[in-house]
XYZ file of N, CA and C in Angstrom:
816
model
N 20.971 -105.827 -60.040
C 19.637 -105.166 -60.315
C 18.750 -105.249 -58.952
N 19.348 -106.760 -58.857
C 18.788 -107.068 -57.349
C 19.262 -106.639 -56.283
N 20.943 -106.508 -55.965
C 21.903 -105.325 -55.382
C 21.764 -104.934 -55.159
N 21.859 -103.727 -56.015
C 21.420 -102.561 -55.954
C 20.074 -102.028 -55.520
N 18.883 -102.495 -55.748
C 17.882 -102.791 -55.339
C 17.705 -103.213 -53.912
N 18.988 -104.148 -53.409
C 18.532 -104.802 -50.924
C 19.852 -102.884 -50.860
N 20.736 -102.846 -51.579
C 21.184 -101.653 -50.556
C 20.558 -100.675 -50.490
N 20.469 -100.071 -50.732
C 18.739 -98.543 -51.466
C 18.339 -99.192 -50.118
N 17.512 -100.625 -49.739
C 16.376 -100.519 -48.607
C 17.421 -100.574 -47.296
N 18.713 -101.800 -47.615
C 19.266 -100.716 -45.810
C 19.888 -99.496 -45.987
N 20.150 -98.602 -47.009
C 20.805 -96.748 -46.875
C 19.810 -96.943 -45.877
N 18.540 -96.592 -46.721
C 17.160 -95.776 -45.719
C 16.081 -96.130 -44.104
N 16.617 -97.833 -44.784
C 16.487 -98.984 -43.092
C 17.231 -97.205 -42.402
N 18.541 -98.098 -42.030
C 19.594 -96.632 -41.957
C 19.406 -95.443 -41.049
N 18.857 -95.006 -42.395
C 18.499 -93.130 -42.876
C 17.236 -92.766 -41.309
N 16.679 -93.919 -41.412
C 15.468 -93.470 -40.467
C 15.906 -94.211 -39.121
N 16.932 -94.890 -39.260
C 17.565 -95.198 -37.167
C 17.712 -94.325 -37.009
N 18.682 -94.068 -38.071
C 19.228 -91.981 -37.517
C 18.566 -90.599 -36.721
N 17.578 -91.096 -37.374
C 16.830 -89.920 -37.489
C 15.912 -90.076 -36.548
N 16.030 -91.343 -35.618
C 15.045 -91.136 -34.584
C 14.777 -90.358 -33.677
N 13.329 -89.828 -33.387
C 13.552 -89.094 -32.362
C 13.970 -89.154 -30.758
N 14.390 -88.512 -30.702
C 15.456 -89.091 -29.003
C 14.613 -88.379 -27.897
N 13.067 -87.276 -28.090
C 12.889 -87.301 -27.157
C 11.662 -88.218 -25.957
N 12.029 -88.838 -26.987
C 10.930 -89.994 -26.421
C 11.430 -90.929 -25.974
N 12.907 -90.800 -25.373
C 13.277 -91.556 -24.744
C 12.160 -91.309 -22.928
N 13.635 -92.110 -21.727
C 13.363 -91.117 -20.890
C 14.430 -91.875 -19.762
N 15.042 -90.523 -18.835
C 15.559 -89.890 -17.964
C 16.172 -91.226 -17.490
N 16.967 -92.613 -16.440
C 16.970 -93.109 -15.667
C 16.940 -92.446 -13.925
N 17.646 -91.023 -14.254
C 18.436 -90.271 -12.878
C 17.807 -88.732 -13.921
N 16.309 -88.498 -13.414
C 16.375 -86.951 -14.421
C 17.083 -85.818 -13.241
N 16.794 -86.450 -12.507
C 17.194 -85.060 -11.496
C 19.875 -84.408 -11.546
N 19.863 -86.091 -11.961
C 20.600 -85.904 -12.822
C 21.196 -84.843 -13.622
N 20.978 -84.192 -14.480
C 20.724 -83.037 -15.145
C 20.830 -82.283 -15.468
N 20.862 -81.480 -14.246
C 21.164 -80.734 -13.895
C 21.968 -80.989 -12.327
N 23.038 -80.783 -12.805
C 24.663 -80.811 -11.822
C 25.631 -79.632 -11.837
N 25.252 -78.400 -11.720
C 26.826 -77.802 -12.272
C 25.932 -75.964 -11.744
N 25.836 -75.240 -12.037
C 26.364 -73.967 -12.149
C 25.382 -72.776 -12.423
N 23.940 -72.311 -12.230
C 24.031 -71.627 -14.031
C 23.743 -69.819 -13.434
N 24.070 -68.620 -14.281
C 23.893 -67.773 -13.511
C 22.074 -66.964 -14.574
N 21.192 -66.908 -13.783
C 20.112 -66.159 -13.992
C 19.937 -64.917 -14.142
N 18.693 -64.814 -15.233
C 17.900 -63.364 -15.758
C 16.741 -63.491 -15.732
N 15.680 -63.272 -15.085
C 14.620 -63.047 -14.845
C 14.709 -61.098 -16.105
N 13.233 -60.898 -15.702
C 12.048 -59.890 -15.998
C 10.411 -60.154 -15.577
N 10.223 -59.130 -14.475
C 8.989 -59.756 -14.291
C 7.912 -58.305 -13.722
N 6.719 -58.817 -13.587
C 5.338 -57.672 -13.065
C 4.463 -58.037 -11.926
N 4.754 -58.050 -10.900
C 3.575 -58.191 -10.194
C 2.564 -56.804 -10.061
N 1.440 -57.977 -9.441
C 0.698 -57.045 -9.189
C 0.173 -56.250 -7.606
N -0.620 -55.204 -7.539
C -0.307 -54.337 -6.080
C -1.330 -55.213 -5.010
N -0.750 -55.557 -4.231
C -2.154 -56.143 -3.270
C -2.717 -57.420 -3.533
N -3.786 -56.992 -3.718
C -5.250 -59.012 -3.896
C -5.835 -57.865 -4.780
N -4.685 -57.472 -6.197
C -5.909 -56.354 -7.153
C -6.282 -58.006 -8.092
N -8.307 -57.672 -7.945
C -8.172 -58.286 -9.267
C -8.222 -58.145 -10.631
N -8.631 -59.109 -11.733
C -7.748 -58.604 -13.147
C -7.088 -57.564 -13.366
N -5.823 -57.500 -13.097
C -5.302 -56.740 -13.213
C -5.305 -56.554 -14.041
N -5.050 -54.919 -14.336
C -4.351 -54.619 -15.936
C -3.317 -53.116 -15.764
N -1.750 -53.215 -16.940
C -0.964 -52.880 -16.495
C -0.886 -51.660 -15.729
N -1.477 -50.838 -15.932
C -1.561 -49.867 -14.422
C -0.706 -49.839 -13.502
N -1.973 -51.280 -12.810
C -1.728 -52.019 -11.713
C 0.516 -52.381 -11.686
N 0.144 -53.120 -12.761
C 1.283 -53.604 -11.893
C 3.220 -53.033 -12.332
N 3.971 -53.520 -10.741
C 4.751 -53.173 -10.342
C 6.506 -54.323 -11.727
N 7.023 -53.441 -12.034
C 7.996 -53.949 -12.564
C 9.001 -54.516 -11.817
N 10.188 -55.560 -12.084
C 11.484 -55.723 -11.572
C 12.022 -57.264 -11.694
N 13.319 -56.795 -12.451
C 14.389 -57.787 -12.501
C 14.923 -58.509 -11.629
N 15.325 -59.587 -11.951
C 15.970 -60.588 -11.261
C 17.859 -60.644 -11.342
N 18.697 -60.882 -10.952
C 20.152 -61.811 -11.675
C 20.989 -61.148 -10.726
N 20.928 -62.867 -10.949
C 21.858 -64.185 -9.467
C 22.185 -65.661 -10.465
N 23.054 -66.597 -9.580
C 23.760 -68.002 -9.866
C 23.092 -68.954 -8.876
N 22.354 -70.016 -9.158
C 21.724 -71.542 -9.212
C 22.717 -72.584 -8.610
N 23.159 -73.453 -8.280
C 23.712 -74.617 -8.352
C 23.025 -75.778 -8.200
N 22.841 -76.385 -8.911
C 22.259 -77.313 -8.722
C 22.663 -78.488 -8.210
N 22.109 -79.439 -7.310
C 23.624 -80.618 -6.741
C 23.356 -81.798 -7.320
N 22.355 -82.178 -8.769
C 21.916 -83.546 -9.251
C 21.415 -84.869 -8.769
N 20.910 -83.859 -7.501
C 19.756 -85.154 -6.672
C 18.671 -84.521 -6.836
N 18.149 -83.103 -6.773
C 17.098 -82.693 -7.355
C 17.839 -81.144 -5.056
N 18.020 -80.379 -5.712
C 18.487 -79.413 -4.347
C 19.144 -78.366 -4.952
N 18.711 -77.086 -5.192
C 20.037 -76.126 -4.925
C 20.202 -74.997 -4.216
N 21.321 -74.285 -4.779
C 21.910 -73.434 -3.187
C 21.902 -72.194 -4.350
N 22.110 -70.519 -4.429
C 22.295 -69.571 -4.851
C 22.885 -68.413 -4.297
N 22.631 -67.896 -4.510
C 21.996 -65.871 -4.668
C 21.274 -65.228 -5.745
N 20.364 -64.251 -6.001
C 20.101 -63.405 -6.736
C 19.331 -61.853 -6.018
N 19.525 -61.159 -6.438
C 19.649 -59.645 -6.748
C 18.459 -58.951 -7.319
N 17.006 -58.714 -7.055
C 16.054 -58.471 -7.134
C 16.204 -56.606 -7.178
N 15.878 -56.024 -8.222
C 15.750 -54.931 -8.391
C 13.984 -54.190 -8.505
N 13.918 -53.185 -7.793
C 11.991 -53.621 -8.640
C 12.202 -51.017 -8.213
N 12.970 -50.441 -8.010
C 12.359 -49.597 -8.464
C 13.605 -48.241 -6.964
N 13.924 -49.502 -6.396
C 13.550 -49.128 -4.638
C 15.876 -49.058 -3.981
N 16.504 -49.195 -5.469
C 17.675 -50.291 -4.196
C 17.120 -51.149 -3.974
N 18.669 -51.426 -4.967
C 18.840 -53.929 -4.880
C 18.668 -54.719 -3.577
N 17.968 -55.506 -4.148
C 18.040 -56.236 -2.887
C 18.395 -57.891 -2.794
N 18.945 -57.734 -2.145
C 20.393 -59.203 -2.144
C 19.020 -59.905 -1.449
N 19.310 -61.628 -1.831
C 18.992 -62.753 -2.044
C 19.802 -63.804 -1.579
N 19.839 -64.717 -0.718
C 20.767 -65.701 -0.856
C 19.053 -66.681 -0.699
N 19.740 -67.981 -1.894
C 18.520 -68.628 -2.053
C 18.925 -70.061 -1.650
N 17.892 -70.697 -1.448
C 17.487 -72.573 -1.661
C 16.274 -73.268 -1.453
N 16.236 -74.533 -1.706
C 15.634 -75.374 -2.403
C 15.071 -76.807 -2.954
N 14.514 -76.712 -3.602
C 14.382 -77.870 -4.055
C 14.149 -77.335 -6.594
N 14.540 -78.622 -6.995
C 13.468 -78.694 -7.976
C 13.606 -80.663 -8.351
N 12.943 -79.880 -9.615
C 12.444 -81.592 -9.440
C 12.047 -81.391 -11.173
N 13.046 -82.557 -12.008
C 13.083 -82.303 -13.739
C 12.188 -84.059 -14.388
N 10.891 -83.989 -14.901
C 9.997 -84.788 -15.110
C 11.645 -86.652 -16.023
N 10.497 -87.202 -16.547
C 11.134 -88.537 -17.600
C 11.266 -88.060 -18.128
N 10.201 -86.746 -18.783
C 10.830 -86.393 -19.898
C 11.927 -85.815 -20.575
N 13.002 -85.566 -19.127
C 14.336 -85.453 -19.161
C 14.668 -83.577 -19.790
N 13.180 -83.104 -20.131
C 13.375 -81.758 -20.479
C 12.618 -81.342 -19.772
N 11.204 -81.371 -18.832
C 10.583 -79.786 -18.310
C 10.513 -80.905 -17.103
N 10.772 -79.580 -16.293
C 10.436 -79.652 -14.849
C 10.438 -78.865 -13.883
N 9.975 -78.212 -12.209
C 10.043 -77.050 -11.676
C 11.292 -76.549 -11.065
N 11.258 -75.998 -10.543
C 13.208 -74.935 -9.590
C 11.421 -74.658 -8.435
N 11.813 -75.082 -6.892
C 10.834 -74.731 -6.267
C 12.366 -73.664 -5.230
N 11.581 -72.525 -4.592
C 12.826 -72.071 -3.536
C 12.069 -72.612 -2.580
N 13.366 -72.236 -0.878
C 11.996 -72.235 0.008
C 12.757 -71.006 1.141
N 12.375 -69.996 0.176
C 13.921 -68.669 0.805
C 12.816 -68.005 -0.190
N 12.299 -66.287 0.948
C 12.124 -65.055 -0.107
C 10.616 -66.394 0.027
N 9.358 -65.303 -1.537
C 7.844 -65.681 -1.019
C 7.981 -66.952 -1.881
N 8.220 -68.477 -1.582
C 8.401 -68.889 -2.329
C 8.187 -69.125 -4.018
N 8.640 -68.450 -4.370
C 8.905 -68.842 -5.869
C 8.911 -69.410 -6.333
N 8.383 -70.481 -7.203
C 8.398 -71.459 -8.433
C 8.931 -70.921 -8.981
N 9.968 -72.311 -10.449
C 9.793 -71.613 -11.780
C 9.360 -72.839 -12.097
N 8.556 -73.115 -13.583
C 8.266 -74.192 -14.776
C 9.219 -74.513 -15.644
N 9.696 -75.164 -15.087
C 10.981 -74.455 -16.437
C 11.293 -75.962 -17.986
N 12.394 -75.242 -18.578
C 11.989 -76.081 -19.985
C 14.110 -76.286 -19.969
N 14.427 -77.998 -20.022
C 15.491 -77.154 -19.916
C 16.343 -77.738 -21.550
N 17.133 -76.919 -22.081
C 17.179 -76.736 -23.922
C 18.896 -76.853 -23.985
N 19.755 -77.377 -25.429
C 20.451 -77.553 -25.572
C 21.454 -78.083 -24.857
N 20.828 -78.885 -24.412
C 21.884 -80.559 -24.082
C 21.941 -80.124 -22.411
N 20.935 -79.107 -21.697
C 21.047 -78.272 -20.011
C 22.358 -77.353 -20.473
N 23.016 -76.710 -21.445
C 23.653 -75.261 -21.638
C 23.126 -73.893 -21.037
N 21.260 -74.373 -21.213
C 20.582 -73.187 -21.141
C 19.247 -74.358 -20.318
N 18.860 -72.806 -19.985
C 17.040 -73.322 -18.643
C 16.396 -72.079 -19.101
N 15.102 -72.693 -19.916
C 13.675 -71.278 -19.298
C 12.838 -71.154 -19.043
N 12.621 -70.603 -18.120
C 11.321 -70.141 -16.771
C 10.307 -69.471 -17.141
N 8.847 -69.906 -17.058
C 8.018 -69.211 -16.674
C 7.499 -69.287 -14.779
N 7.572 -67.806 -14.702
C 6.856 -68.294 -13.267
C 5.952 -69.188 -12.835
N 5.904 -70.218 -11.422
C 4.360 -70.199 -11.274
C 3.196 -69.609 -10.687
N 4.121 -68.242 -10.343
C 3.216 -67.759 -8.529
C 1.882 -67.174 -8.763
N 0.900 -66.901 -8.541
C -0.839 -65.756 -9.194
C 0.370 -64.999 -8.147
N -0.607 -64.039 -9.341
C 0.153 -62.328 -9.505
C 0.932 -61.688 -10.635
N 2.458 -62.537 -10.364
C 2.842 -62.689 -10.851
C 3.872 -62.930 -12.341
N 4.158 -62.191 -12.785
C 4.182 -62.172 -14.764
C 5.498 -61.906 -14.524
N 6.056 -63.970 -14.640
C 7.718 -63.566 -14.681
C 8.220 -64.963 -16.206
N 9.887 -64.475 -16.101
C 10.620 -64.989 -16.846
C 11.543 -65.094 -17.247
N 12.902 -65.239 -17.196
C 14.361 -65.317 -17.552
C 14.160 -66.937 -18.361
N 15.831 -66.846 -18.345
C 16.523 -67.483 -18.771
C 17.625 -68.057 -17.704
N 18.513 -69.850 -17.116
C 20.073 -69.377 -17.026
C 20.707 -69.836 -18.206
N 21.980 -69.517 -17.238
C 22.578 -69.903 -18.643
C 24.194 -71.003 -17.566
N 24.763 -71.200 -18.800
C 26.373 -72.496 -17.893
C 26.591 -70.744 -17.150
N 27.381 -71.323 -16.040
C 29.005 -70.835 -15.757
C 29.891 -71.569 -15.213
N 30.675 -70.596 -15.762
C 32.229 -71.187 -15.007
C 32.338 -71.365 -12.941
N 32.717 -72.713 -12.644
C 33.090 -72.992 -11.651
C 34.246 -72.170 -10.668
N 35.074 -71.164 -10.938
C 36.240 -70.452 -10.819
C 35.739 -69.283 -11.254
N 36.264 -68.832 -11.225
C 37.337 -67.218 -12.117
C 37.974 -66.554 -11.562
N 39.708 -66.290 -12.258
C 40.328 -65.618 -11.760
C 39.368 -63.873 -11.936
N 41.092 -62.920 -10.857
C 40.636 -62.303 -11.420
C 40.536 -61.141 -12.856
N 41.817 -61.535 -13.581
C 41.780 -60.956 -14.963
C 40.843 -62.125 -15.475
N 39.907 -62.394 -15.160
C 39.546 -63.528 -16.320
C 38.419 -62.383 -17.664
N 38.448 -61.252 -17.269
C 37.442 -59.626 -18.498
C 38.841 -59.021 -18.950
N 40.418 -59.640 -18.599
C 41.105 -58.439 -18.999
C 41.489 -58.523 -19.813
N 40.416 -56.899 -21.110
C 41.474 -57.439 -21.808
C 40.098 -57.673 -23.081
N 38.940 -57.480 -22.654
C 37.543 -58.376 -23.384
C 36.369 -57.017 -23.306
N 36.688 -57.176 -24.417
C 35.243 -56.538 -24.837
C 33.816 -56.614 -25.774
N 32.399 -56.190 -25.515
C 31.976 -56.535 -25.046
C 31.075 -55.817 -25.714
N 29.829 -56.624 -26.757
C 28.719 -55.587 -27.763
C 26.952 -55.398 -26.404
N 26.402 -54.878 -26.264
C 24.834 -55.346 -25.651
C 23.850 -54.336 -26.367
N 22.520 -54.993 -26.450
C 20.996 -53.623 -26.410
C 20.407 -54.598 -25.386
N 20.126 -53.243 -25.034
C 19.134 -53.627 -23.189
C 17.869 -52.657 -23.540
N 17.286 -53.648 -22.851
C 15.787 -51.680 -21.781
C 15.747 -51.976 -20.636
N 15.216 -51.072 -20.208
C 15.382 -50.616 -19.105
C 14.148 -49.131 -18.394
N 13.927 -49.568 -17.128
C 13.219 -48.633 -16.894
C 13.297 -47.639 -16.244
N 12.703 -45.694 -15.643
C 13.571 -45.692 -13.924
C 12.598 -45.024 -13.680
N 12.888 -44.613 -12.668
C 10.720 -43.657 -11.410
C 11.661 -42.683 -12.577
N 10.295 -41.971 -12.436
C 10.368 -41.170 -12.303
C 10.491 -39.692 -11.804
N 11.484 -38.930 -11.917
C 11.418 -38.098 -10.157
C 12.610 -38.918 -8.485
N 13.170 -40.338 -9.477
C 13.530 -40.655 -8.383
C 13.160 -40.487 -7.607
N 11.747 -41.282 -7.265
C 11.468 -42.486 -6.493
C 11.892 -43.636 -5.616
N 12.193 -43.391 -3.769
C 12.714 -44.325 -3.468
C 11.349 -44.840 -3.327
N 10.280 -45.322 -3.657
C 9.418 -46.146 -3.279
C 9.226 -47.350 -4.556
N 7.981 -48.402 -4.448
C 8.083 -49.338 -5.652
C 6.529 -48.488 -6.449
N 7.595 -47.734 -7.346
C 6.931 -47.191 -8.416
C 5.886 -48.541 -9.014
N 4.847 -48.096 -10.280
C 3.971 -48.787 -10.491
C 4.528 -48.574 -12.170
N 3.766 -49.296 -13.065
C 5.026 -48.957 -14.462
C 4.511 -47.007 -14.878
N 3.061 -46.772 -14.957
C 2.891 -46.017 -15.081
C 4.294 -44.497 -14.581
N 5.110 -45.546 -12.839
C 5.945 -44.227 -13.222
C 7.460 -44.036 -13.430
N 7.110 -45.049 -14.596
C 8.638 -45.063 -14.697
C 9.117 -44.645 -16.442
N 9.646 -44.028 -16.401
C 10.149 -42.916 -18.432
C 11.157 -44.924 -19.116
N 10.269 -45.064 -20.034
C 11.498 -46.080 -20.465
C 12.864 -45.882 -21.898
N 13.172 -46.810 -21.314
C 15.125 -45.693 -22.289
C 15.370 -47.502 -22.645
N 16.566 -47.299 -23.468
C 17.152 -48.772 -23.923
C 18.300 -48.178 -24.702
N 19.530 -49.569 -24.668
C 20.794 -48.750 -24.463
C 21.434 -49.541 -25.361
N 22.058 -49.127 -25.807
C 23.899 -50.095 -26.974
C 24.139 -50.220 -26.796
N 25.720 -50.556 -27.283
C 26.735 -50.245 -27.221
C 27.577 -50.882 -26.489
N 28.792 -51.415 -27.055
C 30.307 -51.352 -26.012
C 31.107 -51.157 -25.202
N 31.735 -51.940 -24.568
C 32.200 -51.785 -23.718
C 33.710 -52.382 -23.476
N 34.244 -52.589 -22.780
C 36.009 -52.703 -22.824
C 36.483 -52.388 -20.716
N 36.767 -53.941 -20.906
C 37.679 -54.264 -19.297
C 38.802 -53.910 -19.205
N 39.636 -53.235 -18.457
C 40.529 -52.677 -19.290
C 41.692 -54.760 -17.245
N 43.261 -54.357 -18.122
C 43.502 -55.360 -17.689
C 44.080 -54.676 -15.606
N 43.976 -53.396 -16.339
C 44.209 -52.845 -14.526
C 42.715 -52.498 -14.176
N 41.395 -53.086 -14.419
C 40.463 -52.363 -13.494
C 39.874 -51.838 -13.947
N 40.122 -50.742 -15.099
C 39.141 -50.455 -15.743
C 38.048 -50.579 -16.652
N 36.744 -49.208 -17.166
C 36.195 -49.813 -18.142
C 35.630 -48.699 -18.324
N 36.384 -49.294 -19.502
C 35.576 -48.068 -20.904
C 34.720 -48.003 -22.061
N 34.222 -47.384 -22.860
C 33.240 -47.731 -23.637
C 32.234 -46.505 -24.536
N 31.273 -46.679 -24.968
C 30.832 -46.337 -25.733
C 28.990 -46.192 -25.046
N 28.083 -45.452 -25.161
C 26.761 -45.999 -25.249
C 25.858 -44.557 -25.909
N 24.956 -45.803 -26.927
C 24.083 -44.530 -27.202
C 22.575 -45.265 -26.631
N 21.943 -44.269 -26.559
C 20.317 -44.558 -25.381
C 19.528 -43.958 -25.708
N 18.594 -44.375 -25.814
C 16.946 -43.469 -25.957
C 16.083 -44.089 -24.832
N 16.171 -42.423 -24.187
C 15.142 -42.356 -23.104
C 14.041 -41.713 -23.121
N 12.953 -42.072 -22.953
C 11.092 -41.738 -22.967
C 11.424 -41.396 -24.881
N 11.803 -42.510 -26.533
C 12.585 -42.170 -27.331
C 12.939 -40.328 -27.437
N 14.162 -40.467 -27.072
C 15.349 -38.912 -27.230
C 15.728 -40.143 -27.355
N 17.108 -40.060 -29.037
C 17.503 -39.927 -29.114
C 19.788 -39.699 -28.520
N 20.272 -39.989 -27.741
C 21.458 -39.382 -27.862
C 22.371 -40.540 -27.457
N 23.364 -40.882 -28.430
C 23.881 -41.100 -29.482
C 25.354 -41.203 -28.570
N 26.307 -41.647 -28.226
C 28.139 -41.517 -28.637
C 28.352 -40.337 -27.016
N 27.514 -41.756 -26.256
C 27.660 -41.288 -24.297
C 28.827 -41.624 -23.691
N 29.637 -41.522 -23.639
C 31.045 -41.743 -22.646
C 31.181 -42.800 -21.756
N 31.213 -44.244 -21.458
C 31.551 -45.149 -20.323
C 32.606 -45.051 -20.047
N 32.866 -45.043 -18.623
C 33.882 -44.778 -17.780
C 33.912 -45.313 -16.414
N 35.667 -45.645 -15.291
C 34.394 -46.529 -14.378
C 35.650 -48.082 -13.880
N 35.067 -47.936 -13.742
C 36.458 -49.421 -12.465
C 34.879 -50.695 -12.735
N 36.332 -51.688 -12.112
C 35.171 -53.135 -12.206
C 36.654 -54.168 -11.063
N 35.577 -54.987 -11.114
C 36.089 -55.945 -9.347
C 35.627 -57.086 -9.509
N 36.050 -58.290 -10.057
C 35.883 -60.267 -9.721
C 35.745 -60.122 -8.730
N 34.350 -61.278 -8.008
C 35.017 -62.512 -7.526
C 35.192 -64.007 -8.027
N 35.665 -64.686 -6.124
C 36.432 -65.718 -6.933
C 34.863 -67.154 -7.840
N 33.786 -66.341 -7.312
C 32.919 -67.460 -8.423
C 32.005 -67.081 -9.056
N 32.972 -65.906 -10.031
C 32.291 -65.594 -11.106
C 31.106 -64.153 -10.841
N 31.389 -63.491 -9.821
C 30.238 -62.935 -9.845
C 30.909 -60.979 -9.897
N 30.510 -60.086 -9.935
C 31.397 -58.997 -9.674
C 30.743 -57.873 -9.728
N 31.466 -56.775 -9.803
C 31.204 -55.211 -9.745
C 31.292 -54.484 -10.670
N 31.133 -53.427 -11.369
C 31.036 -52.426 -12.257
C 30.646 -50.916 -10.697
N 31.650 -49.619 -11.434
C 31.576 -48.506 -9.936
C 32.269 -47.926 -11.640
N 30.957 -47.434 -12.009
C 30.690 -47.125 -13.733
C 30.080 -45.609 -13.754
N 30.272 -44.751 -14.996
C 28.590 -44.132 -15.359
C 29.223 -43.881 -16.828
N 27.424 -43.677 -17.128
C 27.475 -43.746 -18.652
C 26.643 -42.231 -18.954
N 28.134 -41.193 -19.383
C 27.495 -39.438 -20.088
C 27.558 -39.387 -18.448
N 29.071 -39.521 -17.065
C 28.774 -39.334 -16.206
C 27.303 -39.073 -15.197
N 26.457 -39.612 -15.438
C 25.398 -40.108 -14.312
C 25.534 -42.004 -14.120
N 25.241 -42.887 -12.832
C 26.176 -43.577 -12.421
C 25.079 -44.212 -12.273
N 25.767 -44.654 -13.213
C 25.412 -46.181 -14.154
C 25.148 -47.747 -13.113
N 26.105 -48.299 -12.450
C 26.613 -49.486 -12.158
C 26.375 -50.684 -12.477
N 26.905 -51.625 -12.293
C 25.614 -53.078 -12.235
C 25.797 -53.914 -10.815
N 26.212 -54.929 -10.488
C 26.556 -56.099 -10.363
C 26.587 -57.099 -12.087
N 27.234 -58.363 -11.610
C 26.910 -59.380 -12.596
C 27.333 -60.819 -12.526
N 27.323 -61.560 -13.714
C 27.627 -62.375 -13.512
C 28.283 -63.235 -14.615
N 29.244 -63.867 -14.267
C 30.547 -64.093 -15.652
C 30.137 -65.666 -16.231
N 29.520 -65.560 -17.621
C 29.162 -67.078 -17.651
C 29.917 -68.164 -18.350
N 29.738 -69.433 -18.921
C 30.613 -70.551 -19.072
C 31.566 -69.350 -19.366
N 32.900 -69.275 -20.273
C 34.149 -68.940 -20.749
C 34.088 -67.850 -21.508
N 33.396 -66.916 -19.732
C 33.608 -65.656 -20.687
C 32.510 -65.086 -21.696
N 32.139 -66.141 -21.949
C 31.795 -64.814 -23.426
C 30.623 -64.592 -23.560
N 29.478 -64.129 -21.838
C 28.346 -63.528 -22.342
C 28.774 -63.434 -20.446
N 28.200 -62.103 -20.073
C 28.706 -61.886 -18.816
C 26.432 -60.827 -18.258
N 25.695 -60.942 -17.416
C 24.693 -60.952 -17.176
C 24.895 -59.809 -16.033
N 24.234 -58.762 -16.698
C 23.860 -58.052 -15.199
C 22.894 -57.221 -14.833
N 23.129 -56.494 -14.164
C 21.599 -55.530 -13.594
C 22.294 -54.156 -12.558
N 21.638 -53.616 -13.076
C 21.901 -52.062 -12.315
C 21.558 -51.974 -11.097
N 22.823 -51.587 -10.273
C 22.300 -51.168 -8.678
C 21.924 -49.917 -8.287
N 22.505 -48.581 -9.270
C 21.470 -47.222 -8.478
C 19.816 -47.762 -8.625
N 19.494 -46.450 -6.953
C 18.287 -46.513 -7.027
C 16.992 -45.920 -8.051
N 15.932 -45.821 -8.907
C 15.112 -45.771 -9.816
C 15.805 -46.546 -10.605
N 16.216 -47.181 -10.890
C 16.710 -47.738 -11.565
C 15.760 -49.462 -11.928
N 15.422 -49.504 -13.209
C 14.506 -52.128 -13.338
C 15.429 -52.019 -14.141
N 16.515 -52.711 -14.355
C 16.735 -52.637 -15.581
C 18.436 -54.090 -15.793
N 18.469 -54.781 -16.096
C 19.069 -55.662 -16.992
C 19.580 -56.229 -17.866
N 20.282 -56.711 -18.164
C 20.269 -57.380 -19.604
C 21.873 -57.932 -19.637
N 21.940 -58.831 -20.569
C 23.271 -59.364 -21.395
C 24.294 -58.883 -22.111
N 25.602 -58.711 -22.036
C 26.338 -58.234 -22.487
C 26.851 -59.724 -23.465
N 27.668 -59.773 -24.279
C 28.535 -60.475 -25.565
C 29.686 -59.960 -25.969
N 30.611 -61.185 -25.878
C 31.559 -60.645 -26.109
C 31.711 -60.720 -28.064
N 33.031 -59.741 -28.392
C 33.123 -59.892 -30.267
C 33.666 -60.608 -30.438
């Protein structure tokens, strides 16, 4: 009887030791947690000028897709494309980052461009980074996901992906930077396949302004760069819907941003 009680107490002690929260520890070198390349997808709204207490109609929408390489020592480099409807804007990025002693939270500060700052949370053991923008006048949030270090031209060959995304297109094809009220909302869902010959095919189901357009054909070509970025030249139902894209780890997902003028559209493809 006593032996049974002792064994039970020992088991309970080990159980609670095993369930001790890991987050209570601290990092010896917090910045070393981030030492890899990540694909970046962000969705944002920017207030016009110095508008005080802006309402939704005062904001202009934009999306960001690119990649960031953290060196494990507080510095980063990378590149991204911004789309606000008036054409794709490429950026070359550099700056610093700092992970706090909780091993989870921190900041990423861009020395280039407008000096964008991310307030970050490192999740899933460093597989993903969630962020919210820390700049006044912008509403910006998104996710960074691990990328492969390099890619062959054939990495997407034979792969098929599903997607469900939403975006905006400028009413009347304006080349300016329209506010939210100058756009028509849409959603796309479907599948896309990458051929060994560099071709693209698929079927898209679209809803433009609430009008459903099912079974739209996707056709075109694609190319992949050694840094795991790439481009498509493609149409959906005969309309230019080309992308710039970033291939994530093991090609399980692809982040894209639409490149034609008028679109504010970015999303993620997930492999079948």
